[in-house]
């Protein structure tokens, strides 16, 4: 497995991570790399304007809830619905994101994401 032990910033904003099939989308790899602890030094993760599907976003949030990116300080997420929001809230509850200083949510339509209320409770 490839290790990215020195990688401190992963900015994939403004890139289409949706893909037309699982094989074409790089989005699942982000969650897998986080979950596998291969991005342990990551301080900034920017997923704004990526079109990442909620399933892949849930995988990213699940990895964050697992504590494998404890040094994360800046997290910028696309619109977030309930499943990934609940998982992200668990990450906060477990104190696995204790270094987080900046949390940004995308709001394309001018309405707050449904899951934002879950995260901010």
Backbone as JSON Lines, residues from 0, in Angstrom:
{"i":0,"aa":"X","n":[0.83,-1.19,0.0],"ca":[0.0,0.0,0.0],"c":[0.87,1.25,0.0]}
{"i":1,"aa":"X","n":[0.41,2.22,-0.73],"ca":[1.13,3.49,-0.81],"c":[0.83,4.32,0.43]}
{"i":2,"aa":"X","n":[1.87,4.87,1.03],"ca":[1.72,5.75,2.19],"c":[1.94,7.19,1.74]}
{"i":3,"aa":"X","n":[1.15,8.09,2.25],"ca":[1.31,9.51,1.98],"c":[1.59,10.21,3.3]}
{"i":4,"aa":"X","n":[2.59,9.75,4.0],"ca":[2.84,10.2,5.37],"c":[3.18,11.68,5.48]}
{"i":5,"aa":"X","n":[3.69,12.28,4.43],"ca":[4.05,13.7,4.49],"c":[2.95,14.61,3.96]}
{"i":6,"aa":"X","n":[1.92,14.05,3.35],"ca":[0.86,14.86,2.76],"c":[0.07,15.58,3.84]}
{"i":7,"aa":"X","n":[0.08,16.91,3.78],"ca":[-0.63,17.71,4.77],"c":[-1.87,18.38,4.2]}
{"i":8,"aa":"X","n":[-1.97,18.52,2.89],"ca":[-3.13,19.16,2.28],"c":[-3.59,18.36,1.07]}
{"i":9,"aa":"X","n":[-4.9,18.05,1.08],"ca":[-5.51,17.39,-0.07],"c":[-6.67,18.27,-0.51]}
{"i":10,"aa":"X","n":[-6.47,18.96,-1.62],"ca":[-7.47,19.88,-2.16],"c":[-7.91,19.37,-3.52]}
{"i":11,"aa":"X","n":[-9.09,18.78,-3.55],"ca":[-9.66,18.3,-4.81],"c":[-10.88,19.13,-5.2]}
{"i":12,"aa":"X","n":[-10.99,20.31,-4.61],"ca":[-12.12,21.19,-4.91],"c":[-12.16,21.52,-6.39]}
{"i":13,"aa":"X","n":[-13.38,21.77,-6.86],"ca":[-13.62,22.14,-8.26],"c":[-13.3,21.01,-9.24]}
{"i":14,"aa":"X","n":[-13.14,19.79,-8.75],"ca":[-12.93,18.61,-9.59],"c":[-14.14,17.71,-9.47]}
{"i":15,"aa":"X","n":[-14.57,17.15,-10.57],"ca":[-15.73,16.27,-10.56],"c":[-15.33,14.91,-10.02]}
{"i":16,"aa":"X","n":[-15.79,14.6,-8.81],"ca":[-15.49,13.31,-8.2],"c":[-16.65,12.33,-8.33]}
{"i":17,"aa":"X","n":[-17.68,12.73,-9.05],"ca":[-18.85,11.87,-9.17],"c":[-18.56,10.68,-10.05]}
{"i":18,"aa":"X","n":[-17.99,10.88,-11.22],"ca":[-17.71,9.78,-12.12],"c":[-18.99,9.15,-12.64]}
{"i":19,"aa":"X","n":[-18.87,8.27,-13.6],"ca":[-20.05,7.59,-14.14],"c":[-20.18,6.18,-13.59]}
{"i":20,"aa":"X","n":[-19.15,5.68,-12.93],"ca":[-19.2,4.39,-12.27],"c":[-18.17,4.38,-11.16]}
{"i":21,"aa":"X","n":[-18.25,3.4,-10.27],"ca":[-17.29,3.31,-9.17],"c":[-15.85,3.23,-9.66]}
{"i":22,"aa":"X","n":[-15.66,2.59,-10.82],"ca":[-14.3,2.43,-11.33],"c":[-13.7,3.75,-11.81]}
{"i":23,"aa":"X","n":[-14.55,4.71,-12.18],"ca":[-14.04,5.96,-12.74],"c":[-13.91,7.07,-11.71]}
{"i":24,"aa":"X","n":[-14.51,6.92,-10.56],"ca":[-14.49,7.98,-9.57],"c":[-13.33,7.78,-8.58]}
{"i":25,"aa":"X","n":[-12.55,8.83,-8.37],"ca":[-11.47,8.73,-7.38],"c":[-11.97,8.91,-5.94]}
{"i":26,"aa":"X","n":[-13.23,9.32,-5.78],"ca":[-13.76,9.63,-4.46],"c":[-13.64,8.49,-3.45]}
{"i":27,"aa":"X","n":[-13.96,7.24,-3.81],"ca":[-13.83,6.17,-2.81],"c":[-12.41,6.0,-2.29]}
{"i":28,"aa":"X","n":[-11.43,6.35,-3.11],"ca":[-10.03,6.22,-2.68],"c":[-9.69,7.16,-1.53]}
{"i":29,"aa":"X","n":[-10.36,8.3,-1.47],"ca":[-10.08,9.25,-0.38],"c":[-10.5,8.64,0.95]}
{"i":30,"aa":"X","n":[-11.72,8.1,1.0],"ca":[-12.18,7.45,2.22],"c":[-11.32,6.26,2.6]}
{"i":31,"aa":"X","n":[-10.93,5.47,1.59],"ca":[-10.08,4.3,1.85],"c":[-8.71,4.7,2.39]}
{"i":32,"aa":"X","n":[-8.13,5.76,1.82],"ca":[-6.81,6.21,2.28],"c":[-6.9,6.74,3.71]}
{"i":33,"aa":"X","n":[-7.98,7.47,4.01],"ca":[-8.17,7.96,5.38],"c":[-8.38,6.8,6.34]}
{"i":34,"aa":"X","n":[-9.25,5.89,5.96],"ca":[-9.57,4.76,6.84],"c":[-8.35,3.88,7.09]}
{"i":35,"aa":"X","n":[-7.52,3.73,6.07],"ca":[-6.32,2.91,6.21],"c":[-5.18,3.59,6.93]}
{"i":36,"aa":"X","n":[-5.38,4.84,7.35],"ca":[-4.34,5.56,8.07],"c":[-3.21,6.05,7.19]}
{"i":37,"aa":"X","n":[-3.44,6.07,5.87],"ca":[-2.37,6.49,4.95],"c":[-2.28,8.0,4.8]}
{"i":38,"aa":"X","n":[-3.22,8.73,5.41],"ca":[-3.19,10.2,5.36],"c":[-3.15,10.76,6.79]}
{"i":39,"aa":"X","n":[-2.4,10.13,7.65],"ca":[-2.41,10.48,9.06],"c":[-1.9,11.89,9.35]}
{"i":40,"aa":"X","n":[-1.08,12.47,8.48],"ca":[-0.53,13.81,8.7],"c":[-1.4,14.9,8.08]}
{"i":41,"aa":"X","n":[-2.5,14.51,7.46],"ca":[-3.35,15.47,6.75],"c":[-3.87,16.55,7.69]}
{"i":42,"aa":"X","n":[-3.68,17.81,7.28],"ca":[-4.16,18.94,8.06],"c":[-5.33,19.65,7.38]}
{"i":43,"aa":"X","n":[-5.41,19.56,6.05],"ca":[-6.48,20.21,5.28],"c":[-7.06,19.23,4.27]}
{"i":44,"aa":"X","n":[-8.39,19.12,4.29],"ca":[-9.11,18.32,3.31],"c":[-10.21,19.19,2.72]}
{"i":45,"aa":"X","n":[-10.12,19.44,1.42],"ca":[-11.07,20.32,0.74],"c":[-11.83,19.52,-0.32]}
{"i":46,"aa":"X","n":[-13.13,19.33,-0.09],"ca":[-14.0,18.61,-1.02],"c":[-15.1,19.52,-1.57]}
{"i":47,"aa":"X","n":[-14.9,20.84,-1.54],"ca":[-15.9,21.77,-2.03],"c":[-16.07,21.64,-3.54]}
{"i":48,"aa":"X","n":[-17.31,21.74,-4.0],"ca":[-17.65,21.74,-5.42],"c":[-17.06,20.54,-6.17]}
{"i":49,"aa":"X","n":[-17.21,19.37,-5.58],"ca":[-16.67,18.16,-6.2],"c":[-17.75,17.26,-6.77]}
{"i":50,"aa":"X","n":[-18.99,17.42,-6.34],"ca":[-20.05,16.53,-6.79],"c":[-19.92,15.14,-6.2]}
{"i":51,"aa":"X","n":[-19.14,14.98,-5.16],"ca":[-18.96,13.67,-4.52],"c":[-20.32,13.15,-4.06]}
{"i":52,"aa":"X","n":[-20.59,11.88,-4.3],"ca":[-21.88,11.32,-3.9],"c":[-21.92,11.15,-2.38]}
{"i":53,"aa":"X","n":[-23.11,11.13,-1.84],"ca":[-23.27,11.05,-0.39],"c":[-22.7,9.75,0.18]}
{"i":54,"aa":"X","n":[-22.73,8.68,-0.59],"ca":[-22.16,7.41,-0.13],"c":[-20.64,7.54,0.07]}
{"i":55,"aa":"X","n":[-19.97,8.17,-0.87],"ca":[-18.52,8.38,-0.74],"c":[-18.2,9.37,0.37]}
{"i":56,"aa":"X","n":[-19.06,10.38,0.52],"ca":[-18.86,11.35,1.6],"c":[-19.05,10.67,2.96]}
{"i":57,"aa":"X","n":[-20.0,9.75,3.03],"ca":[-20.19,8.99,4.26],"c":[-18.94,8.18,4.58]}
{"i":58,"aa":"X","n":[-18.32,7.6,3.56],"ca":[-17.08,6.83,3.77],"c":[-15.97,7.72,4.31]}
{"i":59,"aa":"X","n":[-15.87,8.94,3.78],"ca":[-14.86,9.89,4.28],"c":[-15.15,10.23,5.74]}
{"i":60,"aa":"X","n":[-16.41,10.54,6.05],"ca":[-16.78,10.9,7.42],"c":[-16.6,9.72,8.37]}
{"i":61,"aa":"X","n":[-16.86,8.51,7.9],"ca":[-16.65,7.31,8.72],"c":[-15.17,7.17,9.06]}
{"i":62,"aa":"X","n":[-14.32,7.41,8.09],"ca":[-12.88,7.35,8.33],"c":[-12.45,8.42,9.33]}
{"i":63,"aa":"X","n":[-13.01,9.61,9.21],"ca":[-12.68,10.67,10.16],"c":[-13.16,10.31,11.57]}
{"i":64,"aa":"X","n":[-14.31,9.64,11.66],"ca":[-14.84,9.21,12.95],"c":[-13.97,8.13,13.58]}
{"i":65,"aa":"X","n":[-13.2,7.43,12.74],"ca":[-12.32,6.38,13.24],"c":[-11.03,6.91,13.84]}
{"i":66,"aa":"X","n":[-10.8,8.21,13.74],"ca":[-9.63,8.81,14.35],"c":[-8.34,8.68,13.57]}
{"i":67,"aa":"X","n":[-8.43,8.34,12.29],"ca":[-7.21,8.14,11.51],"c":[-6.64,9.43,10.92]}
{"i":68,"aa":"X","n":[-7.32,10.55,11.16],"ca":[-6.82,11.85,10.69],"c":[-6.91,12.86,11.83]}
{"i":69,"aa":"X","n":[-6.34,12.5,12.94],"ca":[-6.46,13.3,14.16],"c":[-5.81,14.68,14.04]}
{"i":70,"aa":"X","n":[-4.92,14.88,13.07],"ca":[-4.26,16.18,12.93],"c":[-5.03,17.12,12.0]}
{"i":71,"aa":"X","n":[-6.19,16.7,11.51],"ca":[-6.97,17.53,10.59],"c":[-7.39,18.84,11.26]}
{"i":72,"aa":"X","n":[-7.06,19.96,10.61],"ca":[-7.37,21.28,11.14],"c":[-8.4,22.03,10.3]}
{"i":73,"aa":"X","n":[-8.45,21.73,9.0],"ca":[-9.36,22.42,8.07],"c":[-10.12,21.36,7.28]}
{"i":74,"aa":"X","n":[-11.45,21.43,7.34],"ca":[-12.3,20.48,6.62],"c":[-13.35,21.27,5.85]}
{"i":75,"aa":"X","n":[-13.33,21.12,4.53],"ca":[-14.27,21.81,3.67],"c":[-15.06,20.75,2.91]}
{"i":76,"aa":"X","n":[-16.36,20.71,3.18],"ca":[-17.21,19.66,2.63],"c":[-18.26,20.21,1.68]}
{"i":77,"aa":"X","n":[-18.64,19.37,0.75],"ca":[-19.75,19.7,-0.15],"c":[-21.05,19.63,0.64]}
{"i":78,"aa":"X","n":[-22.16,19.76,-0.05],"ca":[-23.46,19.67,0.6],"c":[-23.56,18.32,1.3]}
{"i":79,"aa":"X","n":[-24.02,18.33,2.53],"ca":[-24.01,17.11,3.33],"c":[-25.43,16.74,3.75]}
{"i":80,"aa":"X","n":[-25.8,15.49,3.5],"ca":[-27.11,14.98,3.88],"c":[-27.0,14.19,5.18]}
{"i":81,"aa":"X","n":[-28.1,13.57,5.59],"ca":[-28.15,12.94,6.9],"c":[-27.12,11.84,7.16]}
{"i":82,"aa":"X","n":[-26.98,10.81,6.32],"ca":[-26.03,9.75,6.7],"c":[-24.6,10.25,6.95]}
{"i":83,"aa":"X","n":[-24.01,11.03,6.03],"ca":[-22.65,11.5,6.35],"c":[-22.63,12.49,7.51]}
{"i":84,"aa":"X","n":[-23.68,13.26,7.67],"ca":[-23.74,14.22,8.78],"c":[-23.76,13.51,10.12]}
{"i":85,"aa":"X","n":[-24.52,12.44,10.21],"ca":[-24.56,11.67,11.46],"c":[-23.2,11.08,11.78]}
{"i":86,"aa":"X","n":[-22.51,10.61,10.75],"ca":[-21.18,10.04,10.94],"c":[-20.19,11.12,11.35]}
{"i":87,"aa":"X","n":[-20.28,12.29,10.73],"ca":[-19.39,13.4,11.1],"c":[-19.66,13.84,12.53]}
{"i":88,"aa":"X","n":[-20.94,13.89,12.92],"ca":[-21.28,14.24,14.3],"c":[-20.66,13.25,15.28]}
{"i":89,"aa":"X","n":[-20.63,11.97,14.9],"ca":[-19.98,10.95,15.74],"c":[-18.49,11.22,15.89]}
{"i":90,"aa":"X","n":[-17.88,11.7,14.81],"ca":[-16.45,12.04,14.88],"c":[-16.21,13.15,15.89]}
{"i":91,"aa":"X","n":[-17.1,14.13,15.92],"ca":[-16.97,15.21,16.9],"c":[-17.24,14.7,18.32]}
{"i":92,"aa":"X","n":[-18.27,13.87,18.46],"ca":[-18.6,13.32,19.77],"c":[-17.47,12.5,20.35]}
{"i":93,"aa":"X","n":[-16.75,11.78,19.5],"ca":[-15.66,10.92,19.96],"c":[-14.36,11.69,20.16]}
{"i":94,"aa":"X","n":[-14.38,12.98,19.84],"ca":[-13.22,13.86,20.01],"c":[-12.08,13.5,19.05]}
{"i":95,"aa":"X","n":[-12.41,12.82,17.95],"ca":[-11.39,12.48,16.97],"c":[-11.01,13.65,16.07]}
{"i":96,"aa":"X","n":[-11.76,14.72,16.13],"ca":[-11.45,15.91,15.33],"c":[-11.12,17.09,16.25]}
{"i":97,"aa":"X","n":[-10.4,16.8,17.31],"ca":[-10.12,17.83,18.32],"c":[-9.22,18.95,17.81]}
{"i":98,"aa":"X","n":[-8.46,18.7,16.74],"ca":[-7.58,19.73,16.18],"c":[-8.28,20.61,15.15]}
{"i":99,"aa":"X","n":[-9.52,20.26,14.78],"ca":[-10.23,20.98,13.74],"c":[-10.5,22.43,14.16]}
{"i":100,"aa":"X","n":[-10.09,23.37,13.3],"ca":[-10.26,24.79,13.59],"c":[-11.17,25.48,12.58]}
{"i":101,"aa":"X","n":[-11.35,24.88,11.4],"ca":[-12.13,25.5,10.32],"c":[-12.98,24.43,9.66]}
{"i":102,"aa":"X","n":[-14.3,24.6,9.72],"ca":[-15.24,23.67,9.1],"c":[-16.14,24.46,8.17]}
{"i":103,"aa":"X","n":[-16.12,24.12,6.88],"ca":[-16.9,24.83,5.87],"c":[-17.8,23.85,5.15]}
{"i":104,"aa":"X","n":[-19.06,24.26,4.94],"ca":[-20.0,23.45,4.18],"c":[-20.42,24.2,2.93]}
{"i":105,"aa":"X","n":[-20.48,23.5,1.82],"ca":[-20.96,24.06,0.56],"c":[-22.47,24.23,0.63]}
{"i":106,"aa":"X","n":[-22.96,25.29,0.03],"ca":[-24.39,25.56,0.02],"c":[-24.76,26.14,-1.33]}
{"i":107,"aa":"X","n":[-24.81,25.29,-2.36],"ca":[-25.06,25.74,-3.73],"c":[-26.37,26.46,-3.93]}
{"i":108,"aa":"X","n":[-27.44,25.94,-3.38],"ca":[-28.78,26.46,-3.67],"c":[-29.2,27.59,-2.74]}
{"i":109,"aa":"X","n":[-28.34,27.99,-1.85],"ca":[-28.71,29.04,-0.91],"c":[-29.49,28.51,0.28]}
{"i":110,"aa":"X","n":[-29.62,27.21,0.37],"ca":[-30.3,26.57,1.5],"c":[-29.28,25.72,2.22]}
{"i":111,"aa":"X","n":[-29.36,25.7,3.51],"ca":[-28.44,24.87,4.26],"c":[-28.74,23.4,4.02]}
{"i":112,"aa":"X","n":[-27.72,22.61,3.96],"ca":[-27.87,21.17,3.77],"c":[-28.69,20.57,4.89]}
{"i":113,"aa":"X","n":[-29.44,19.53,4.56],"ca":[-30.28,18.85,5.54],"c":[-29.45,18.32,6.71]}
{"i":114,"aa":"X","n":[-28.28,17.82,6.42],"ca":[-27.46,17.22,7.47],"c":[-26.74,18.22,8.35]}
{"i":115,"aa":"X","n":[-26.71,19.47,7.96],"ca":[-25.98,20.46,8.75],"c":[-26.55,20.59,10.15]}
{"i":116,"aa":"X","n":[-27.86,20.49,10.28],"ca":[-28.48,20.57,11.62],"c":[-28.02,19.45,12.51]}
{"i":117,"aa":"X","n":[-27.76,18.28,11.96],"ca":[-27.28,17.14,12.73],"c":[-25.88,17.41,13.25]}
{"i":118,"aa":"X","n":[-25.03,17.95,12.4],"ca":[-23.64,18.21,12.77],"c":[-23.54,19.3,13.82]}
{"i":119,"aa":"X","n":[-24.39,20.31,13.75],"ca":[-24.27,21.46,14.64],"c":[-25.0,21.31,15.96]}
{"i":120,"aa":"X","n":[-25.67,20.2,16.19],"ca":[-26.36,19.99,17.47],"c":[-25.42,19.89,18.61]}
